[in-house]
mmCIF file of C-alpha atoms in Angstrom:
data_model
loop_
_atom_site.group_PDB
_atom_site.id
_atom_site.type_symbol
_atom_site.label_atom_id
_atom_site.label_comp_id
_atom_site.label_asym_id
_atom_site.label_seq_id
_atom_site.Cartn_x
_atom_site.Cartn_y
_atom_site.Cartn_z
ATOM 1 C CA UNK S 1 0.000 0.000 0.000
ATOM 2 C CA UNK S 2 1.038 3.810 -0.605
ATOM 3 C CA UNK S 3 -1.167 5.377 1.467
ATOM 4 C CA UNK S 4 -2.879 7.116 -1.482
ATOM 5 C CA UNK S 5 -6.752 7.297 -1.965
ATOM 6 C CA UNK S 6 -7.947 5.716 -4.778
ATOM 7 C CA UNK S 7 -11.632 4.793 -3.923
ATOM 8 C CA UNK S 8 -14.094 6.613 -1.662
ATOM 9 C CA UNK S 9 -17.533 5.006 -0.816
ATOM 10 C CA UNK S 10 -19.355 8.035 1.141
ATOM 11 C CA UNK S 11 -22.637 7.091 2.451
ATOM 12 C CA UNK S 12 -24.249 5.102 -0.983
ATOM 13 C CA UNK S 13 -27.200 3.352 -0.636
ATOM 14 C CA UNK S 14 -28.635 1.531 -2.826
ATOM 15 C CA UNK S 15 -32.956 0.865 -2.430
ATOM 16 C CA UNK S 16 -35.445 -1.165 -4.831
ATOM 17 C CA UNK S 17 -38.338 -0.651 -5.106
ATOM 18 C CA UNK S 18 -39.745 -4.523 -7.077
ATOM 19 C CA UNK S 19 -43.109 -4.509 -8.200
ATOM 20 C CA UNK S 20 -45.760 -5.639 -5.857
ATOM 21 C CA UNK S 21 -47.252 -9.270 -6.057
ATOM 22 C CA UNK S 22 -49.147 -12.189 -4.119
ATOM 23 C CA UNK S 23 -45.979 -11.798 -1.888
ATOM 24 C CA UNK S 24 -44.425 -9.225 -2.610
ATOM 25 C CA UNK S 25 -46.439 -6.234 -1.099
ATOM 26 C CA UNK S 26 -46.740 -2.997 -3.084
ATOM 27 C CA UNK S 27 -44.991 0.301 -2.202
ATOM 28 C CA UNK S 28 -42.187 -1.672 -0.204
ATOM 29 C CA UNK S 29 -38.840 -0.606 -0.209
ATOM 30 C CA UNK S 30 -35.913 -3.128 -0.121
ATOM 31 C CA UNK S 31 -32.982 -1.947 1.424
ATOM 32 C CA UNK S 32 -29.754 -3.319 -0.351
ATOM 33 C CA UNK S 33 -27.200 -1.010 0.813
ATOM 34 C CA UNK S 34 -28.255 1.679 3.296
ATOM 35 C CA UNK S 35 -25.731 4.059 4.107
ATOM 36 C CA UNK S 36 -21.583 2.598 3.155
ATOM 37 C CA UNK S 37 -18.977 4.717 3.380
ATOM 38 C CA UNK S 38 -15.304 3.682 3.098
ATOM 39 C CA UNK S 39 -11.630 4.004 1.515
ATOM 40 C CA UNK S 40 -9.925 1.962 -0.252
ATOM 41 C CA UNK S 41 -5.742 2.712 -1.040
ATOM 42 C CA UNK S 42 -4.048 2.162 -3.744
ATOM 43 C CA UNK S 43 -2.713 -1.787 -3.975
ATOM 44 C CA UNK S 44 -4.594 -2.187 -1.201
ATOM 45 C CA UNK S 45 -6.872 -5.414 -1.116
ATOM 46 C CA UNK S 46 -9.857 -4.966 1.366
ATOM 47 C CA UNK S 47 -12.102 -7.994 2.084
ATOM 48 C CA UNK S 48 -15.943 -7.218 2.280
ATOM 49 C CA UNK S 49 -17.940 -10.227 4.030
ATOM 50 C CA UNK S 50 -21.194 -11.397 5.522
ATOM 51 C CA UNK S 51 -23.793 -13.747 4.805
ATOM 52 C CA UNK S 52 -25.880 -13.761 1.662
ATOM 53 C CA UNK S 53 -28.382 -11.080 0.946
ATOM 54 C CA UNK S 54 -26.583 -8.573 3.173
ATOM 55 C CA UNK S 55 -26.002 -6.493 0.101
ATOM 56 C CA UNK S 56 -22.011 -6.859 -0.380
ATOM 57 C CA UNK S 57 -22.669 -7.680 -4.133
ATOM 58 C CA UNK S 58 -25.017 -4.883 -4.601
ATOM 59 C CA UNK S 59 -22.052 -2.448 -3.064
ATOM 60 C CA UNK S 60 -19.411 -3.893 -5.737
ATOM 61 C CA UNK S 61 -22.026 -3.387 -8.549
ATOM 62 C CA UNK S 62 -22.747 0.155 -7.446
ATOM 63 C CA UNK S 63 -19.351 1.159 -7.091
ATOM 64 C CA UNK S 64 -18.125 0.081 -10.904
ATOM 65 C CA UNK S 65 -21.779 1.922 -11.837
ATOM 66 C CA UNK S 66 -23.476 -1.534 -13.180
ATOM 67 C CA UNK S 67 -25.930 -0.062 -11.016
ATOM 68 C CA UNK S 68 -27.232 3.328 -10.383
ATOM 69 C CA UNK S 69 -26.666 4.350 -6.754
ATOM 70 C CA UNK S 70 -30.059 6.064 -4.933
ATOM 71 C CA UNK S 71 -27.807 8.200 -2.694
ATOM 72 C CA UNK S 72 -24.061 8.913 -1.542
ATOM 73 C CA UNK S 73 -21.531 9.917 -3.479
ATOM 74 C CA UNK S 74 -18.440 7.587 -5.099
ATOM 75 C CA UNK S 75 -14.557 9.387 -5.627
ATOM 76 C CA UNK S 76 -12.416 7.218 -7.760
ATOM 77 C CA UNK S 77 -8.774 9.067 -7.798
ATOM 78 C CA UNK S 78 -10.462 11.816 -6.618
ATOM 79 C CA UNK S 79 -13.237 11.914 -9.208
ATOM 80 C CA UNK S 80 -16.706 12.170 -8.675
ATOM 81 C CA UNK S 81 -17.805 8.964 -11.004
ATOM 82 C CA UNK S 82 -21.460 9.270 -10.311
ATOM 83 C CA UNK S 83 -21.475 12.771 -12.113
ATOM 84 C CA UNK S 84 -19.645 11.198 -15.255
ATOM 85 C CA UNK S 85 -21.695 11.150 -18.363
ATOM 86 C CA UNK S 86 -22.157 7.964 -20.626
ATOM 87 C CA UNK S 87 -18.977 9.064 -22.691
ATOM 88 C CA UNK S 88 -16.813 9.796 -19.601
ATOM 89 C CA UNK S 89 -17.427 6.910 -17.696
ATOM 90 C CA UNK S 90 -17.125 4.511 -20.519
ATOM 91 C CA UNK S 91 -13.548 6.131 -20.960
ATOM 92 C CA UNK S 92 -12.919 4.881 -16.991
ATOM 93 C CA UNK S 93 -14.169 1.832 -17.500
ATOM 94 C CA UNK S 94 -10.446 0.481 -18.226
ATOM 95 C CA UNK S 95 -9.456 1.456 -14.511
ATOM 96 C CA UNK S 96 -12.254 -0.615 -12.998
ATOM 97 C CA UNK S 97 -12.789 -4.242 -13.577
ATOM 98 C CA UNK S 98 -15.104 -6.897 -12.182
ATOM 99 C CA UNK S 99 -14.265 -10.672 -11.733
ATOM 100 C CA UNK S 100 -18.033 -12.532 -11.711
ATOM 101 C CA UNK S 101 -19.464 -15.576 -9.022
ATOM 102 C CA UNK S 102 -20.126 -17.083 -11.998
ATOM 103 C CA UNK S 103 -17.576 -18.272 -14.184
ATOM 104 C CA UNK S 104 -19.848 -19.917 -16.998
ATOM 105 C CA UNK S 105 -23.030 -17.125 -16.765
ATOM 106 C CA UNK S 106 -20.532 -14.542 -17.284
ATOM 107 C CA UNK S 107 -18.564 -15.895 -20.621
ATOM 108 C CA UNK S 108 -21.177 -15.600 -23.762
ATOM 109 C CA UNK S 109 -20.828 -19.513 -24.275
ATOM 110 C CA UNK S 110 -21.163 -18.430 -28.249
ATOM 111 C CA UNK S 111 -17.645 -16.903 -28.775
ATOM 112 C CA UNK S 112 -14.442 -18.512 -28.306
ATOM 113 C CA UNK S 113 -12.377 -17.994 -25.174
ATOM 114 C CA UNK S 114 -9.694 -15.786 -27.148
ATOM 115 C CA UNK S 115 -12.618 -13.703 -28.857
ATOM 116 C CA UNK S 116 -13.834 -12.844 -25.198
ATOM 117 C CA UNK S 117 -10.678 -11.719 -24.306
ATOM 118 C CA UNK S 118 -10.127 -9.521 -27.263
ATOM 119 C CA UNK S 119 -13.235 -7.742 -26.978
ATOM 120 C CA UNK S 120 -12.343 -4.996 -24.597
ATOM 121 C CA UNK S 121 -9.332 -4.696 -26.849
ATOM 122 C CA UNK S 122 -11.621 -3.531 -29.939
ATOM 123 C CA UNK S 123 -13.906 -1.568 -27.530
ATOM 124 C CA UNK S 124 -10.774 0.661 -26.015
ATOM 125 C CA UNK S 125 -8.287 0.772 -28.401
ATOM 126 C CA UNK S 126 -6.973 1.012 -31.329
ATOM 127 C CA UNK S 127 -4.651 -1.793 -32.279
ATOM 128 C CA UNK S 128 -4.060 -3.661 -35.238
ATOM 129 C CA UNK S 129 -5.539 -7.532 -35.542
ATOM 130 C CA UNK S 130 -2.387 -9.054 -34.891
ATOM 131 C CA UNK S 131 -1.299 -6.978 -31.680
ATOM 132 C CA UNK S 132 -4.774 -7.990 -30.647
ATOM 133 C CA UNK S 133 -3.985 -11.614 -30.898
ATOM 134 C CA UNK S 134 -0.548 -11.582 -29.140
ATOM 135 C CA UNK S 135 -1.932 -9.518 -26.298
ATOM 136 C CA UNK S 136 -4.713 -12.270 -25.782
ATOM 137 C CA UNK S 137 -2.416 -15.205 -26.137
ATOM 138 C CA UNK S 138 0.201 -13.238 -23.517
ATOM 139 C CA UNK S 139 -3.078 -13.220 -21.127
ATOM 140 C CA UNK S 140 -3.819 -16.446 -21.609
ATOM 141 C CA UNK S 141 -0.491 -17.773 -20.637
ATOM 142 C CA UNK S 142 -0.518 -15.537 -17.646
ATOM 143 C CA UNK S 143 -3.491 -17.178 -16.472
ATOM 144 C CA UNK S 144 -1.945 -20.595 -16.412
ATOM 145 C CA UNK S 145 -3.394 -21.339 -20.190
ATOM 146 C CA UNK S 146 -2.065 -22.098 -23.236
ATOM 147 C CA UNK S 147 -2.521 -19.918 -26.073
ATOM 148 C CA UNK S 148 -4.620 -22.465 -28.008
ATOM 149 C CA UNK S 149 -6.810 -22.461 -25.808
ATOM 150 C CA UNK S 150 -8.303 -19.320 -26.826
ATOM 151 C CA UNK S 151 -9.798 -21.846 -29.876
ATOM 152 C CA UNK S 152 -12.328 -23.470 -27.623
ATOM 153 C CA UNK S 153 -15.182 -22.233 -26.203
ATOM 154 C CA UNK S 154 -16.564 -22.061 -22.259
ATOM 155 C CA UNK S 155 -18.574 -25.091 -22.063
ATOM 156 C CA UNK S 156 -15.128 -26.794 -23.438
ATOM 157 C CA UNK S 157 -13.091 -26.178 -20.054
ATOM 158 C CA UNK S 158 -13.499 -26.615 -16.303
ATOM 159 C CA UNK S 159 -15.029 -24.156 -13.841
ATOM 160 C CA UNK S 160 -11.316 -23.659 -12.639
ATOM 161 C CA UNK S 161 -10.443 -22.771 -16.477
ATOM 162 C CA UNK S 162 -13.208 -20.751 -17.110
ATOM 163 C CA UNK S 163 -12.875 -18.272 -14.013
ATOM 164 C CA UNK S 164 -8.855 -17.935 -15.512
ATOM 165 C CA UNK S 165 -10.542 -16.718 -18.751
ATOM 166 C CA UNK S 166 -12.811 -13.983 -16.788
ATOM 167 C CA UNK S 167 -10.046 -12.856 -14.498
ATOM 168 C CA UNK S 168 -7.741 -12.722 -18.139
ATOM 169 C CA UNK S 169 -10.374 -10.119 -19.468
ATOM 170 C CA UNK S 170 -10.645 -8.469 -16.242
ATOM 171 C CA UNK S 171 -6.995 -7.872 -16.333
ATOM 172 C CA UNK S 172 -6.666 -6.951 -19.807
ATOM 173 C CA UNK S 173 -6.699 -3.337 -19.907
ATOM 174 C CA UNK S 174 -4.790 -3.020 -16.927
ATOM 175 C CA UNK S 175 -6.924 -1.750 -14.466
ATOM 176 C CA UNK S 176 -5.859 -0.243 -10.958
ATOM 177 C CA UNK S 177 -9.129 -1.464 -9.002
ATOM 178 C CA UNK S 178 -10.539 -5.506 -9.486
ATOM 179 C CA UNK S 179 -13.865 -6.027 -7.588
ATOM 180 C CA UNK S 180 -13.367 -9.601 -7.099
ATOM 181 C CA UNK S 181 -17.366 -10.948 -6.135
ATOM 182 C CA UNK S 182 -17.228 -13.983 -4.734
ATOM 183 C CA UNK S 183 -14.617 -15.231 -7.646
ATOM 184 C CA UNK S 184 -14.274 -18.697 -5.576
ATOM 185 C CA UNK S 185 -17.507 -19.285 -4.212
ATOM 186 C CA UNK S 186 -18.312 -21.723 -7.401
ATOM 187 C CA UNK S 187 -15.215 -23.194 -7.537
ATOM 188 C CA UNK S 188 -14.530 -26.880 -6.181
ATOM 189 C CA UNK S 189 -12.718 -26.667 -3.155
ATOM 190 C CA UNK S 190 -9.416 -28.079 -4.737
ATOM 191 C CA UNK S 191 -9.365 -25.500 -7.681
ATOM 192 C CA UNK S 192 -9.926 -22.577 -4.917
ATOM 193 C CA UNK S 193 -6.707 -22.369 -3.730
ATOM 194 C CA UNK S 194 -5.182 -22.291 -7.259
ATOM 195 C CA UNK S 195 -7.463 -19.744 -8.496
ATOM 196 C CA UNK S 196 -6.956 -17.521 -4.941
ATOM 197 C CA UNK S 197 -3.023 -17.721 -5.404
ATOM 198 C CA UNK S 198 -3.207 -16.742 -9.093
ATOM 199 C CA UNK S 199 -5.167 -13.421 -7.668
ATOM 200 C CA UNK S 200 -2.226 -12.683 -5.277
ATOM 201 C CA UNK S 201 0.408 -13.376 -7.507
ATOM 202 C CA UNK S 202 -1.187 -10.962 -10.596
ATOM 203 C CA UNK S 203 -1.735 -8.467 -7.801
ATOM 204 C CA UNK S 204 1.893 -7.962 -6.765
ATOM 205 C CA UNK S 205 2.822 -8.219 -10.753
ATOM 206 C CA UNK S 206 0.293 -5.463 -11.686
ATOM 207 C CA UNK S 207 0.294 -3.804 -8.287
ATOM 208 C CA UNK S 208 -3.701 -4.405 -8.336
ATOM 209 C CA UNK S 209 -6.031 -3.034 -5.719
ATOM 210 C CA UNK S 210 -8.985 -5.296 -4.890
ATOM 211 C CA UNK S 211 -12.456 -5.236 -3.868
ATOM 212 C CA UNK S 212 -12.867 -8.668 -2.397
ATOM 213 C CA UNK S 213 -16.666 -9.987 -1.688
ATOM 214 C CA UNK S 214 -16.718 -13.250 0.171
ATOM 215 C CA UNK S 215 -19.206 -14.709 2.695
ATOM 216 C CA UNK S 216 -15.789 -16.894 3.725
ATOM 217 C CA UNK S 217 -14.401 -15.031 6.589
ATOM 218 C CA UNK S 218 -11.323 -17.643 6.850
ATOM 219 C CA UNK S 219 -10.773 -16.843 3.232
ATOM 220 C CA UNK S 220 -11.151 -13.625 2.938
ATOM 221 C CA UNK S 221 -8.490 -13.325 6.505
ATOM 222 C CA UNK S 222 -5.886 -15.015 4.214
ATOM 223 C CA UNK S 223 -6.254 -12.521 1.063
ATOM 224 C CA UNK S 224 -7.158 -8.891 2.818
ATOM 225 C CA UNK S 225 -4.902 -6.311 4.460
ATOM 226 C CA UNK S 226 -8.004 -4.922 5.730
ATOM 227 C CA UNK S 227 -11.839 -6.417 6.678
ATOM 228 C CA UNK S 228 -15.643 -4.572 6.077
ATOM 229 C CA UNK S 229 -18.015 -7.118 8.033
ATOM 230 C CA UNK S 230 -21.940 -6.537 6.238
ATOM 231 C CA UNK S 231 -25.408 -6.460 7.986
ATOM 232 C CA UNK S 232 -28.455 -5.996 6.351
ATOM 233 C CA UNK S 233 -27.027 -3.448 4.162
ATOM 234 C CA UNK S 234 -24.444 -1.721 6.351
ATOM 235 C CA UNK S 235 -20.779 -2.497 7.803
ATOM 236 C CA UNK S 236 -20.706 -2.592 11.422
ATOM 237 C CA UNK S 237 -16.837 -3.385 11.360
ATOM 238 C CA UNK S 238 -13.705 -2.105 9.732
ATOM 239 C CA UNK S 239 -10.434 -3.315 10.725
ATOM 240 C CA UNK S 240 -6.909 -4.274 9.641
ATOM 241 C CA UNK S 241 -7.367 -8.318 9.334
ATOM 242 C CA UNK S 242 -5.002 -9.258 11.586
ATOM 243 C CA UNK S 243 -6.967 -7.439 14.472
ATOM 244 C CA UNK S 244 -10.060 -8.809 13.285
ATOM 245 C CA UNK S 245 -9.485 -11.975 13.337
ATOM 246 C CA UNK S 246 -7.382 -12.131 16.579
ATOM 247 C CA UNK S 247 -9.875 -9.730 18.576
ATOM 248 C CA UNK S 248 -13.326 -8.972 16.663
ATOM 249 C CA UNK S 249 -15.255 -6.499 18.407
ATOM 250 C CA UNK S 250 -19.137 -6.834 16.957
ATOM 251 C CA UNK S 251 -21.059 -9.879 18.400
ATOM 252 C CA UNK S 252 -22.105 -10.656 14.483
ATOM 253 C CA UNK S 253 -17.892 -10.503 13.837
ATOM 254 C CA UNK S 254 -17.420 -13.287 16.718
ATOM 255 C CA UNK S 255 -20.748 -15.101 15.093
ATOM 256 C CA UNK S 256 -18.992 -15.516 11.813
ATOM 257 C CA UNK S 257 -15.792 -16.418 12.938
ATOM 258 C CA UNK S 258 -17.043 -18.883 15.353
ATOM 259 C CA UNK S 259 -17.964 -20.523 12.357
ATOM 260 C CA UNK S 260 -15.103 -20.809 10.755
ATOM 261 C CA UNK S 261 -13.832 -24.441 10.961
ATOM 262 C CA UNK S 262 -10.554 -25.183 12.622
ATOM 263 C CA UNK S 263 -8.813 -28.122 10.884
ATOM 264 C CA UNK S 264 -7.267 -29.361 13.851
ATOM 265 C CA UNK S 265 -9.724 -32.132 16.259
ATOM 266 C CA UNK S 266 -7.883 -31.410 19.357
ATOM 267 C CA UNK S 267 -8.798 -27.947 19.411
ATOM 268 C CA UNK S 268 -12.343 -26.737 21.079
ATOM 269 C CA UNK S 269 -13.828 -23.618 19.941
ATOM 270 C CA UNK S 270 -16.472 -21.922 21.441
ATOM 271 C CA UNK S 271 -19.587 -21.360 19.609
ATOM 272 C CA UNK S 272 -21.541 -17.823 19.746
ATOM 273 C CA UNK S 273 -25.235 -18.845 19.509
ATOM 274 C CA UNK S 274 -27.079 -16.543 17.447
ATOM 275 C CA UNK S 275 -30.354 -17.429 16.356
ATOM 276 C CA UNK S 276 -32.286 -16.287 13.579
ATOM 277 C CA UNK S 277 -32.315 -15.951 9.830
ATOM 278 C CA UNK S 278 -31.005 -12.447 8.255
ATOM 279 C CA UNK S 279 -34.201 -10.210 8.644
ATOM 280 C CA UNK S 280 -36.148 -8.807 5.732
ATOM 281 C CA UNK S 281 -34.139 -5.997 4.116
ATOM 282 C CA UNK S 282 -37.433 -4.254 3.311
ATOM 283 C CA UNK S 283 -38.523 -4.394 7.247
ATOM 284 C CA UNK S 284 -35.309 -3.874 9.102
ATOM 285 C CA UNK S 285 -35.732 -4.095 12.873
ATOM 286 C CA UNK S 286 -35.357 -0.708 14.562
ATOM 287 C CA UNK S 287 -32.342 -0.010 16.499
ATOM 288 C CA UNK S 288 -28.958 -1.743 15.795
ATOM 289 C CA UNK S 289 -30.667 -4.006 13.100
ATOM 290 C CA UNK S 290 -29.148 -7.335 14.803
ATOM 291 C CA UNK S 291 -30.275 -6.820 18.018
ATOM 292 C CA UNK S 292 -33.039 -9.706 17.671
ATOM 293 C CA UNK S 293 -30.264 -12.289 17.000
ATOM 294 C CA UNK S 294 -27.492 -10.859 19.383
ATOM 295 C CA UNK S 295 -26.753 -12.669 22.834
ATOM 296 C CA UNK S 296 -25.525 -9.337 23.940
ATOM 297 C CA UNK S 297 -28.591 -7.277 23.443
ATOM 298 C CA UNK S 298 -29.337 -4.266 25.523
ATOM 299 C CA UNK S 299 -32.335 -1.721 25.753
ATOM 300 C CA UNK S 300 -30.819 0.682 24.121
ATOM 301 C CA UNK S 301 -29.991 -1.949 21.105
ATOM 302 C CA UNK S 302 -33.583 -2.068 20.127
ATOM 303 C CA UNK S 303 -34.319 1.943 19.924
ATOM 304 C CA UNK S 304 -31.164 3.205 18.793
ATOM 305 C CA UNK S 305 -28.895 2.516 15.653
ATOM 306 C CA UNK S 306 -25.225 2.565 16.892
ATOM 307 C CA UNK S 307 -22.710 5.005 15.443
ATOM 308 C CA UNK S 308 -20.183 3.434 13.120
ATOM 309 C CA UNK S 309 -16.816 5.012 14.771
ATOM 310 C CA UNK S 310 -13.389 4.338 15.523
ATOM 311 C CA UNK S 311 -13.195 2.209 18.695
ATOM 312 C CA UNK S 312 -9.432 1.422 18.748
ATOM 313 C CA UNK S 313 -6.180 2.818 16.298
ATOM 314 C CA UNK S 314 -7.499 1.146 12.604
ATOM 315 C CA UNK S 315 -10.519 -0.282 14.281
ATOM 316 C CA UNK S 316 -13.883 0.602 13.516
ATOM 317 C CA UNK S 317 -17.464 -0.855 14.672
ATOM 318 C CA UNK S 318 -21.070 -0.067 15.145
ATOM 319 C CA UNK S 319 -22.180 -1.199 18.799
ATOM 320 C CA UNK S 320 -23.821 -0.451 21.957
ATOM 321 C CA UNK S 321 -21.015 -2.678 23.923
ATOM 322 C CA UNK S 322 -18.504 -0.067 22.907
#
């Protein structure tokens, strides 16, 4: 890291308003992301978890502007993006790249793995046919491909192979920030580890700076410098991942790590009980909105939202306790 800015998340939320049905009342408002704010420095990776539907995807989406944010503003190297017009923000596009969950929905199974790759090439710039191809076949190698392989298309290769060929076009125009949603989750457990050490190893060759969206804490502890833990639409912990993980300060931080299997049958941990299902994001509890699953709810839990502040140096958290 250099210590310089090169995302700002200030206070975005993100609301939907779906079209009412037999169970899906009319007029409600679903709460995806309600209120984020964050920085992010440059070669910086910073892990965003919590279980699904807490809106971490949403946040990634917003921030590359695949969707529209309702409020909050978004600074990317000090730029305002959410004021950029079509034109402008198509130019910035190169600068900010997504890796998918999915490594088959996101590849058009119709074109050839090399075409895919060479898209963005014919969409930013201006280079002949056969600087095209040498670029793509250069990718492909760096992925842990062979060039040939850009022949075949995605039903041809693995789920391993085929998350190579979306992080290859993510990477191809060289972009300083990678949101990386959830780019194991689909994976087999073997291939994970491959595909996670390929990430690390292209981010200290192209100095990279990652979004990371996991709902694997463990995971997320071994690729982060720093940790966002998600709620129902809003982080109720920042912190470098180190601290984190050795001393989490939110109840719903100790609930997830809890969790996290130890691979080791001699060792005991203890188990937070926390009951529940994620509430409705459209009906949110008042107060801190965990309260009705947290062991360590108070009174004042139930009334009041907790401020998001700095509890210790680097360590950030929403909660009453603090």
């Amino acid at each position: 890291m250099n210590n310089q800015k090169i995302l700002e998340v200030v206070n975005v939320k993100k609301y939907f308003h779906p079209q009412g049905g037999l169970l899906s009342p009319k007029g409600r408002v679903v709460k995806a992301v309600d209120g984020v704010s964050f920085a992010l420095e440059k070669e910086e990776t910073l892990g965003l978890v919590g279980e699904s539907g807490c809106g971490k995807t949403t946040l990634g989406r917003v921030i590359l502007r695949l969707l529209e944010p309702t409020e909050g503003e978004l600074f990317f190297e000090g730029k305002n993006i959410c004021r950029l017009k079509k034109k402008e923000l198509r130019s910035l596009r190169k600068d900010m790249q997504i890796i998918f969950q999915d490594p088959y929905g996101s590849l058009n199974p119709r074109m050839k793995a090399g075409s895919i790759i060479e898209e963005p090439f014919k969409i930013h710039h201006n280079m002949g046919k056969g600087e095209r191809k040498q670029r793509v076949a250069a990718l492909l190698e760096m992925v842990g491909l062979r060039p040939q392989d850009g022949q075949r298309y995605p039903h041809e290769f693995s789920g391993g192979q085929r998350q190579r060929i979306g992080i290859a076009r993510a990477l191809s125009l060289n972009p300083k920030l990678v949101v990386a949603d959830e780019p194991v989750s689909a994976l087999d457990v073997s291939i994970q580890a491959q595909i996670v050490n390929l990430l690390i190893d292209l981010r200290e060759k192209f100095h990279l700076t990652y979004l990371f969206i996991s709902h694997d804490l463990h995971l997320v502890h071994h690729f982060s410098d720093r940790i966002a833990v998600m709620y129902l639409g809003r982080i109720v912990e920042l912190s470098d991942s180190e601290a984190l993980y050795e001393e989490p300060l939110h109840p719903y931080t100790k609930a997830l790590l809890a969790a996290v299997p130890v691979p080791d049958p001699t060792t005991r941990k203890t188990r937070l009980k926390v009951s529940g299902d994620v509430p409705d994001p459209s009906n949110p509890p008042t107060g801190c909105h965990f309260h009705p699953r947290c062991p360590s709810a108070m009174p004042v839990c139930r009334g009041t939202y907790p401020v998001f502040e700095e509890k210790k140096a680097g360590h950030q958290v929403a909660c009453h306790l603090y």
